[in-house]
Amino acid sequence: MKPVQSLRQRATTVVEWALPYWTRGKAGRETPDDLFRVLYFGWLVAFSFKVLGASWDVSWHFKWLRDDLAPPHLLNSVGTAIALGLTIVHLYTGYGVDKAAQRLIAWGTTIFLIAVPLDLINHRINGLDITSWSPSHMMLYIGTFLMICGVIRGWFMGAKPGRTRTMVLGGLFVFLFENVWFPAEHQEYGVFGIAAWDRGQPEAEPILLQFAADQMGRAVDRQMVVNFSLPVPDQVYPLYAAAAAMIVFVFARAMVGRMFSATAVAGVYIAFRALIWPLLAAVDFPRSAVPVFLIAGALAVDLAFLIRIPAVRALVGSLAATLFVDQALRLQNAVFASPPLVSPMTMLIGGLMLAALWLGGEWALNRHRLRAQDMEAVVSATATP
């Protein structure tokens, strides 16, 4: 009985602490420090569950036939439930967010919740829906992207200066990058799936291979495995690395404001992927080509921030990041494994895409005062008598 009584007492204490805050208010209202910490600790927990579920999910789908109630989906759903609760708190009370952050969180959560039933319907109609890049899947990523952007904005605007602010902001960018990079994992698992087939030891269960073959209208053969494992053009992966991945690092470096911030974000993500790699292998789940090459691109972004003129920084940084990504990807392909390589012309296109995004990003960072030094200037002005 004592443990039950202890839990009841703790629950009562939590309710008594939280109840006074449950009042309707507009975004931007002054938020007590203890409430602000609890709200954003909750977001870190929510995103952690979603990342763990997502990381297992890709590997799961390369082994087993899809199941709505598969363990990775349930793990991800725990994070979604926490995120939904926090969204309701922000919308109703206005605590912990300004208007921009509140809207981003609200729109992101709404899009995600709309995408869930659409994705279930899509799978009922189209079966496996083989690629991670399908419309319903992209809605899930976009919803989560907006949600995390809103949380980053809320923390950036409301957290007090110090190590905790920097560490949490960097951690949130790791979650953002994981979500942005998630669809590219399909190709990273795919190359291992093809290699396993070529060894005569397919990682996928026979029921999954047969289901995929029936959906494609062909026999279970190598071409079917290739179509299942690498369902999008080879150019998608390096283009996505050069443009989408690098622009996240640009914003991470500008908003965290510390030298090697982008490299740290990339390094933490790669460390996480490297950690779950042997864990998945130990329980006989498919492994993937961990994108270590991204660290080189992140380093190029960090070095580009030594250039003080924004437009020059964007152009030089885009060139450097693209070259670093291209050469590091080719080295990884030779030493370990990676999705198929493409011609230098493809990387040139990726570099041009990054340059356009980076120039736009520099404008947005200035327009919305999202650089680390902007917030430091606000804090200094506020502290001045």
Short mmCIF file of C-alpha atoms in Angstrom, two decimals:
data_model
loop_
_atom_site.label_atom_id
_atom_site.label_comp_id
_atom_site.label_asym_id
_atom_site.label_seq_id
_atom_site.Cartn_x
_atom_site.Cartn_y
_atom_site.Cartn_z
CA MET A 1 0.00 0.00 0.00
CA LYS A 2 2.86 2.41 0.72
CA PRO A 3 4.03 2.71 -2.90
CA VAL A 4 0.43 3.43 -3.96
CA GLN A 5 0.04 6.07 -1.29
CA SER A 6 3.38 7.61 -2.30
CA LEU A 7 2.26 7.83 -5.93
CA ARG A 8 -1.01 9.44 -4.88
CA GLN A 9 0.82 11.99 -2.78
CA ARG A 10 3.14 12.85 -5.64
CA ALA A 11 0.23 13.14 -8.06
CA THR A 12 -1.59 15.40 -5.60
CA THR A 13 1.49 17.58 -5.22
CA VAL A 14 1.87 17.91 -9.00
CA VAL A 15 -1.80 18.81 -9.45
CA GLU A 16 -1.67 21.38 -6.65
CA TRP A 17 1.40 22.95 -8.27
CA ALA A 18 -0.02 22.97 -11.83
CA LEU A 19 -3.65 23.90 -11.21
CA PRO A 20 -3.06 27.62 -10.52
CA TYR A 21 -1.38 27.94 -13.91
CA TRP A 22 -4.37 26.51 -15.78
CA THR A 23 -5.84 29.85 -16.75
CA ARG A 24 -6.62 31.13 -20.21
CA GLY A 25 -4.15 33.67 -21.55
CA LYS A 26 -2.58 35.10 -24.65
CA ALA A 27 0.76 34.00 -26.06
CA GLY A 28 3.67 35.92 -24.64
CA ARG A 29 2.41 36.19 -21.08
CA GLU A 30 5.12 36.15 -18.44
CA THR A 31 5.99 32.57 -17.58
CA PRO A 32 7.36 31.57 -14.14
CA ASP A 33 10.79 29.95 -14.35
CA ASP A 34 9.68 26.62 -12.85
CA LEU A 35 6.77 26.30 -15.29
CA PHE A 36 8.98 27.24 -18.25
CA ARG A 37 11.48 24.52 -17.30
CA VAL A 38 8.77 21.89 -16.89
CA LEU A 39 7.17 22.69 -20.24
CA TYR A 40 10.41 22.43 -22.18
CA PHE A 41 11.62 19.40 -20.25
CA GLY A 42 8.34 17.85 -21.39
CA TRP A 43 9.17 18.69 -25.00
CA LEU A 44 12.58 17.06 -24.67
CA VAL A 45 10.92 13.91 -23.33
CA ALA A 46 8.31 13.95 -26.11
CA PHE A 47 10.90 14.32 -28.87
CA SER A 48 13.08 11.63 -27.29
CA PHE A 49 10.24 9.11 -27.49
CA LYS A 50 9.52 10.13 -31.08
CA VAL A 51 13.16 9.76 -32.12
CA LEU A 52 13.51 6.36 -30.46
CA GLY A 53 10.34 5.16 -32.13
CA ALA A 54 11.32 6.57 -35.51
CA SER A 55 14.83 5.09 -35.35
CA TRP A 56 13.44 1.62 -34.69
CA ASP A 57 10.65 2.12 -37.21
CA VAL A 58 12.82 2.23 -40.34
CA SER A 59 14.70 -0.91 -39.33
CA TRP A 60 11.41 -2.62 -38.46
CA HIS A 61 9.94 -1.95 -41.89
CA PHE A 62 12.97 -3.48 -43.59
CA LYS A 63 12.34 -6.73 -41.70
CA TRP A 64 8.65 -7.19 -40.94
CA LEU A 65 5.36 -6.66 -42.72
CA ARG A 66 3.77 -3.36 -41.69
CA ASP A 67 1.53 -3.31 -38.59
CA ASP A 68 -0.32 -0.23 -37.27
CA LEU A 69 0.37 -1.37 -33.68
CA ALA A 70 4.00 -2.29 -34.17
CA PRO A 71 6.20 -1.47 -31.13
CA PRO A 72 8.03 1.42 -32.89
CA HIS A 73 4.67 3.03 -33.70
CA LEU A 74 3.53 2.68 -30.10
CA LEU A 75 6.79 4.20 -28.83
CA ASN A 76 6.38 7.11 -31.23
CA SER A 77 2.76 7.51 -30.14
CA VAL A 78 3.86 8.08 -26.53
CA GLY A 79 5.90 11.06 -27.69
CA THR A 80 3.01 12.30 -29.82
CA ALA A 81 0.62 12.12 -26.85
CA ILE A 82 3.01 14.16 -24.69
CA ALA A 83 3.47 16.69 -27.51
CA LEU A 84 -0.29 17.01 -27.94
CA GLY A 85 -0.72 17.69 -24.22
CA LEU A 86 1.98 20.36 -24.28
CA THR A 87 0.45 21.94 -27.39
CA ILE A 88 -2.90 22.25 -25.60
CA VAL A 89 -1.18 23.90 -22.62
CA HIS A 90 0.59 26.44 -24.84
CA LEU A 91 -2.57 27.23 -26.82
CA TYR A 92 -4.86 27.59 -23.81
CA THR A 93 -2.61 29.32 -21.30
CA GLY A 94 -0.20 31.21 -23.57
CA TYR A 95 2.65 30.27 -21.25
CA GLY A 96 6.13 29.55 -22.59
CA VAL A 97 5.60 30.83 -26.14
CA ASP A 98 5.23 34.02 -28.14
CA LYS A 99 2.70 34.24 -30.98
CA ALA A 100 5.09 32.93 -33.63
CA ALA A 101 6.12 29.92 -31.55
CA GLN A 102 2.51 29.19 -30.60
CA ARG A 103 1.38 29.24 -34.23
CA LEU A 104 4.22 27.02 -35.39
CA ILE A 105 3.49 24.46 -32.69
CA ALA A 106 -0.25 24.58 -33.38
CA TRP A 107 0.13 24.21 -37.15
CA GLY A 108 2.73 21.48 -36.80
CA THR A 109 0.62 19.44 -34.39
CA THR A 110 -2.48 19.90 -36.54
CA ILE A 111 -0.74 18.78 -39.74
CA PHE A 112 0.74 15.78 -37.96
CA LEU A 113 -2.61 14.70 -36.52
CA ILE A 114 -4.28 15.06 -39.92
CA ALA A 115 -1.49 13.05 -41.53
CA VAL A 116 -1.87 10.08 -39.16
CA PRO A 117 -5.30 8.89 -40.38
CA LEU A 118 -4.40 9.81 -43.97
CA ASP A 119 -1.32 7.60 -43.70
CA LEU A 120 -3.37 4.73 -42.29
CA ILE A 121 -5.85 5.06 -45.17
CA ASN A 122 -2.98 5.26 -47.64
CA HIS A 123 -1.54 1.99 -46.34
CA ARG A 124 -4.94 0.33 -46.49
CA ILE A 125 -5.20 1.30 -50.16
CA ASN A 126 -1.57 1.04 -51.31
CA GLY A 127 -0.24 -1.65 -49.02
CA LEU A 128 3.36 -1.03 -48.00
CA ASP A 129 3.63 2.41 -49.60
CA ILE A 130 7.24 1.48 -50.21
CA THR A 131 9.00 4.83 -50.14
CA SER A 132 9.60 7.15 -47.17
CA TRP A 133 9.00 10.04 -49.57
CA SER A 134 5.25 9.47 -50.10
CA PRO A 135 2.80 12.41 -49.58
CA SER A 136 1.32 11.09 -46.33
CA HIS A 137 4.77 10.40 -44.92
CA MET A 138 5.94 13.87 -45.92
CA MET A 139 2.99 15.38 -44.07
CA LEU A 140 4.18 13.61 -40.92
CA TYR A 141 7.69 15.04 -41.35
CA ILE A 142 6.42 18.54 -42.16
CA GLY A 143 4.10 18.56 -39.15
CA THR A 144 6.89 17.46 -36.85
CA PHE A 145 9.25 19.98 -38.47
CA LEU A 146 6.93 22.91 -37.74
CA MET A 147 6.32 21.63 -34.23
CA ILE A 148 10.04 21.49 -33.42
CA CYS A 149 10.61 24.89 -35.05
CA GLY A 150 7.97 26.33 -32.74
CA VAL A 151 9.63 24.78 -29.70
CA ILE A 152 13.04 26.08 -30.82
CA ARG A 153 11.54 29.56 -31.21
CA GLY A 154 9.89 29.39 -27.79
CA TRP A 155 13.08 28.28 -26.06
CA PHE A 156 15.22 30.76 -27.99
CA MET A 157 13.01 33.68 -27.00
CA GLY A 158 12.29 32.68 -23.41
CA ALA A 159 15.25 30.79 -21.94
CA LYS A 160 17.69 32.65 -19.75
CA PRO A 161 21.31 32.96 -20.95
CA GLY A 162 23.71 30.30 -19.76
CA ARG A 163 24.97 26.81 -20.41
CA THR A 164 21.52 25.23 -20.02
CA ARG A 165 20.08 27.51 -22.69
CA THR A 166 22.90 26.62 -25.09
CA MET A 167 22.75 22.86 -24.42
CA VAL A 168 18.97 22.60 -24.76
CA LEU A 169 18.95 24.73 -27.92
CA GLY A 170 21.62 22.49 -29.42
CA GLY A 171 19.64 19.42 -28.38
CA LEU A 172 16.50 20.76 -30.04
CA PHE A 173 18.44 21.23 -33.26
CA VAL A 174 19.54 17.59 -33.05
CA PHE A 175 15.85 16.62 -32.92
CA LEU A 176 15.12 18.96 -35.82
CA PHE A 177 17.92 17.50 -37.89
CA GLU A 178 16.81 13.93 -37.13
CA ASN A 179 13.34 14.74 -38.42
CA VAL A 180 14.65 16.46 -41.56
CA TRP A 181 17.06 13.63 -42.33
CA PHE A 182 14.63 10.81 -41.52
CA PRO A 183 13.33 10.14 -45.07
CA ALA A 184 16.91 9.78 -46.34
CA GLU A 185 17.39 6.82 -44.01
CA HIS A 186 15.44 4.70 -46.48
CA GLN A 187 18.40 4.71 -48.86
CA GLU A 188 20.84 4.08 -46.00
CA TYR A 189 18.99 0.94 -44.96
CA GLY A 190 18.37 0.05 -48.58
CA VAL A 191 22.02 -0.45 -49.52
CA PHE A 192 22.43 -2.91 -46.64
CA GLY A 193 19.25 -4.69 -47.70
CA ILE A 194 20.60 -5.20 -51.22
CA ALA A 195 23.99 -6.35 -49.90
CA ALA A 196 22.27 -8.86 -47.62
CA TRP A 197 20.30 -10.24 -50.59
CA ASP A 198 23.49 -10.54 -52.63
CA ARG A 199 25.07 -12.53 -49.78
CA GLY A 200 22.16 -14.92 -49.86
CA GLN A 201 21.08 -13.80 -46.38
CA PRO A 202 18.14 -11.39 -46.88
CA GLU A 203 17.30 -9.35 -43.79
CA ALA A 204 13.60 -9.06 -44.62
CA GLU A 205 11.26 -11.85 -43.60
CA PRO A 206 9.85 -13.95 -46.48
CA ILE A 207 6.33 -12.63 -45.86
CA LEU A 208 7.56 -9.03 -46.39
CA LEU A 209 9.48 -9.93 -49.55
CA GLN A 210 6.50 -11.77 -51.00
CA PHE A 211 4.11 -8.93 -50.12
CA ALA A 212 6.39 -6.38 -51.78
CA ALA A 213 6.80 -8.60 -54.84
CA ASP A 214 3.04 -9.08 -55.17
CA GLN A 215 2.53 -5.33 -54.90
CA MET A 216 5.05 -4.76 -57.70
CA GLY A 217 3.59 -7.59 -59.79
CA ARG A 218 6.83 -9.51 -60.15
CA ALA A 219 8.73 -12.43 -58.66
CA VAL A 220 10.89 -12.24 -55.55
CA ASP A 221 14.19 -11.48 -57.25
CA ARG A 222 17.07 -9.04 -57.02
CA GLN A 223 15.37 -6.34 -59.08
CA MET A 224 12.39 -6.45 -56.75
CA VAL A 225 14.72 -6.07 -53.77
CA VAL A 226 16.43 -3.10 -55.45
CA ASN A 227 13.06 -1.46 -56.18
CA PHE A 228 12.01 -1.98 -52.58
CA SER A 229 15.30 -0.83 -51.07
CA LEU A 230 16.09 2.16 -53.32
CA PRO A 231 12.71 3.37 -54.61
CA VAL A 232 13.75 6.92 -55.50
CA PRO A 233 16.38 8.17 -58.00
CA ASP A 234 19.97 7.95 -56.76
CA GLN A 235 20.31 11.74 -57.10
CA VAL A 236 17.82 12.38 -54.28
CA TYR A 237 20.17 11.36 -51.48
CA PRO A 238 23.20 13.61 -52.24
CA LEU A 239 20.96 16.53 -53.25
CA TYR A 240 19.12 16.23 -49.96
CA ALA A 241 22.41 16.06 -48.07
CA ALA A 242 23.79 19.15 -49.78
CA ALA A 243 20.66 21.27 -49.41
CA ALA A 244 18.27 20.15 -46.66
CA ALA A 245 20.86 18.84 -44.20
CA MET A 246 23.25 21.76 -44.57
CA ILE A 247 20.62 24.49 -44.14
CA VAL A 248 19.64 22.99 -40.79
CA PHE A 249 23.28 23.25 -39.75
CA VAL A 250 23.35 26.88 -40.89
CA PHE A 251 20.45 27.79 -38.61
CA ALA A 252 21.93 25.76 -35.76
CA ARG A 253 25.23 27.64 -36.00
CA ALA A 254 23.55 31.05 -36.21
CA MET A 255 21.04 30.52 -33.38
CA VAL A 256 23.21 28.58 -30.93
CA GLY A 257 25.99 31.04 -31.63
CA ARG A 258 28.96 28.95 -30.55
CA MET A 259 31.87 27.96 -32.75
CA PHE A 260 31.44 24.38 -34.00
CA SER A 261 27.74 24.37 -33.05
CA ALA A 262 26.83 22.79 -36.38
CA THR A 263 29.55 20.17 -36.04
CA ALA A 264 28.33 19.36 -32.54
CA VAL A 265 24.75 18.88 -33.77
CA ALA A 266 25.94 16.59 -36.56
CA GLY A 267 28.27 14.74 -34.20
CA VAL A 268 25.57 14.03 -31.63
CA TYR A 269 23.22 12.75 -34.33
CA ILE A 270 25.92 10.51 -35.83
CA ALA A 271 26.87 9.25 -32.35
CA PHE A 272 23.23 8.31 -31.74
CA ARG A 273 22.99 6.47 -35.04
CA ALA A 274 26.30 4.71 -34.34
CA LEU A 275 25.01 3.66 -30.91
CA ILE A 276 21.77 2.11 -32.14
CA TRP A 277 23.59 0.38 -35.03
CA PRO A 278 25.02 -2.47 -32.90
CA LEU A 279 21.88 -2.57 -30.73
CA LEU A 280 19.75 -3.27 -33.79
CA ALA A 281 22.28 -5.80 -35.08
CA ALA A 282 22.35 -7.57 -31.71
CA VAL A 283 18.61 -8.27 -31.87
CA ASP A 284 18.77 -9.24 -35.56
CA PHE A 285 17.26 -6.07 -37.01
CA PRO A 286 18.58 -4.52 -40.24
CA ARG A 287 21.46 -2.06 -40.01
CA SER A 288 22.17 1.04 -42.06
CA ALA A 289 24.93 3.13 -43.59
CA VAL A 290 25.42 5.76 -40.87
CA PRO A 291 25.95 9.13 -42.65
CA VAL A 292 29.28 10.03 -41.05
CA PHE A 293 30.09 12.20 -44.08
CA LEU A 294 27.61 14.83 -42.84
CA ILE A 295 30.08 15.89 -40.14
CA ALA A 296 32.38 17.22 -42.88
CA GLY A 297 29.59 19.38 -44.27
CA ALA A 298 28.71 20.68 -40.80
CA LEU A 299 32.36 21.58 -40.21
CA ALA A 300 32.38 23.55 -43.47
CA VAL A 301 29.31 25.46 -42.27
CA ASP A 302 31.01 26.31 -38.97
CA LEU A 303 34.15 27.52 -40.73
CA ALA A 304 32.07 29.65 -43.12
CA PHE A 305 30.78 31.64 -40.14
CA LEU A 306 34.26 33.09 -39.72
CA ILE A 307 33.26 35.26 -42.70
CA ARG A 308 31.43 38.34 -41.40
CA ILE A 309 29.62 39.46 -44.56
CA PRO A 310 26.36 37.41 -44.76
CA ALA A 311 26.08 37.21 -48.57
CA VAL A 312 29.73 36.25 -48.99
CA ARG A 313 29.43 33.76 -46.15
CA ALA A 314 26.43 32.12 -47.83
CA LEU A 315 28.12 31.80 -51.23
CA VAL A 316 31.53 30.66 -49.97
CA GLY A 317 29.94 28.43 -47.35
CA SER A 318 27.67 26.75 -49.91
CA LEU A 319 30.63 25.98 -52.15
CA ALA A 320 32.73 24.65 -49.26
CA ALA A 321 29.93 22.60 -47.71
CA THR A 322 29.02 21.01 -51.04
CA LEU A 323 32.64 20.07 -51.77
CA PHE A 324 33.13 18.69 -48.25
CA VAL A 325 29.91 16.66 -48.46
CA ASP A 326 30.77 15.29 -51.91
CA GLN A 327 34.31 14.23 -51.03
CA ALA A 328 33.39 12.84 -47.62
CA LEU A 329 30.51 10.85 -49.13
CA ARG A 330 32.85 9.35 -51.73
CA LEU A 331 35.36 8.47 -49.02
CA GLN A 332 32.65 6.83 -46.91
CA ASN A 333 31.47 4.87 -49.94
CA ALA A 334 34.99 3.55 -50.52
CA VAL A 335 35.80 2.76 -46.89
CA PHE A 336 32.48 1.61 -45.50
CA ALA A 337 29.13 1.95 -47.27
CA SER A 338 26.75 4.58 -48.56
CA PRO A 339 23.86 4.94 -50.99
CA PRO A 340 24.96 4.98 -54.67
CA LEU A 341 27.23 7.82 -55.76
CA VAL A 342 26.27 10.30 -58.49
CA SER A 343 28.07 12.59 -60.91
CA PRO A 344 29.69 15.89 -59.81
CA MET A 345 27.01 17.72 -61.83
CA THR A 346 24.39 16.52 -59.36
CA MET A 347 26.41 17.95 -56.48
CA LEU A 348 26.74 21.23 -58.39
CA ILE A 349 22.95 21.43 -58.49
CA GLY A 350 22.89 20.65 -54.79
CA GLY A 351 25.35 23.47 -54.16
CA LEU A 352 23.19 25.95 -56.06
CA MET A 353 20.16 24.85 -54.09
CA LEU A 354 22.07 25.33 -50.85
CA ALA A 355 23.27 28.78 -51.92
CA ALA A 356 19.68 29.89 -52.54
CA LEU A 357 18.52 28.47 -49.20
CA TRP A 358 21.47 29.95 -47.32
CA LEU A 359 20.95 33.42 -48.79
CA GLY A 360 17.29 33.21 -47.84
CA GLY A 361 18.28 31.95 -44.41
CA GLU A 362 20.60 34.90 -43.82
CA TRP A 363 17.71 37.23 -44.68
CA ALA A 364 15.31 35.40 -42.37
CA LEU A 365 17.80 35.36 -39.49
CA ASN A 366 18.22 39.13 -39.79
CA ARG A 367 14.54 39.83 -40.42
CA HIS A 368 13.35 37.92 -37.36
CA ARG A 369 16.40 38.61 -35.17
CA LEU A 370 17.14 34.95 -34.63
CA ARG A 371 20.92 35.12 -34.28
CA ALA A 372 22.41 34.32 -30.90
CA GLN A 373 23.97 37.77 -30.65
CA ASP A 374 20.54 39.35 -31.23
CA MET A 375 19.15 37.72 -28.11
CA GLU A 376 22.31 38.54 -26.15
CA ALA A 377 21.88 42.20 -27.12
CA VAL A 378 18.25 42.14 -25.91
CA VAL A 379 19.28 40.61 -22.59
CA SER A 380 22.06 43.17 -22.14
CA ALA A 381 19.71 46.05 -22.91
CA THR A 382 17.15 44.72 -20.44
CA ALA A 383 19.76 44.31 -17.72
CA THR A 384 21.06 47.87 -18.18
CA PRO A 385 19.59 50.24 -15.51
#
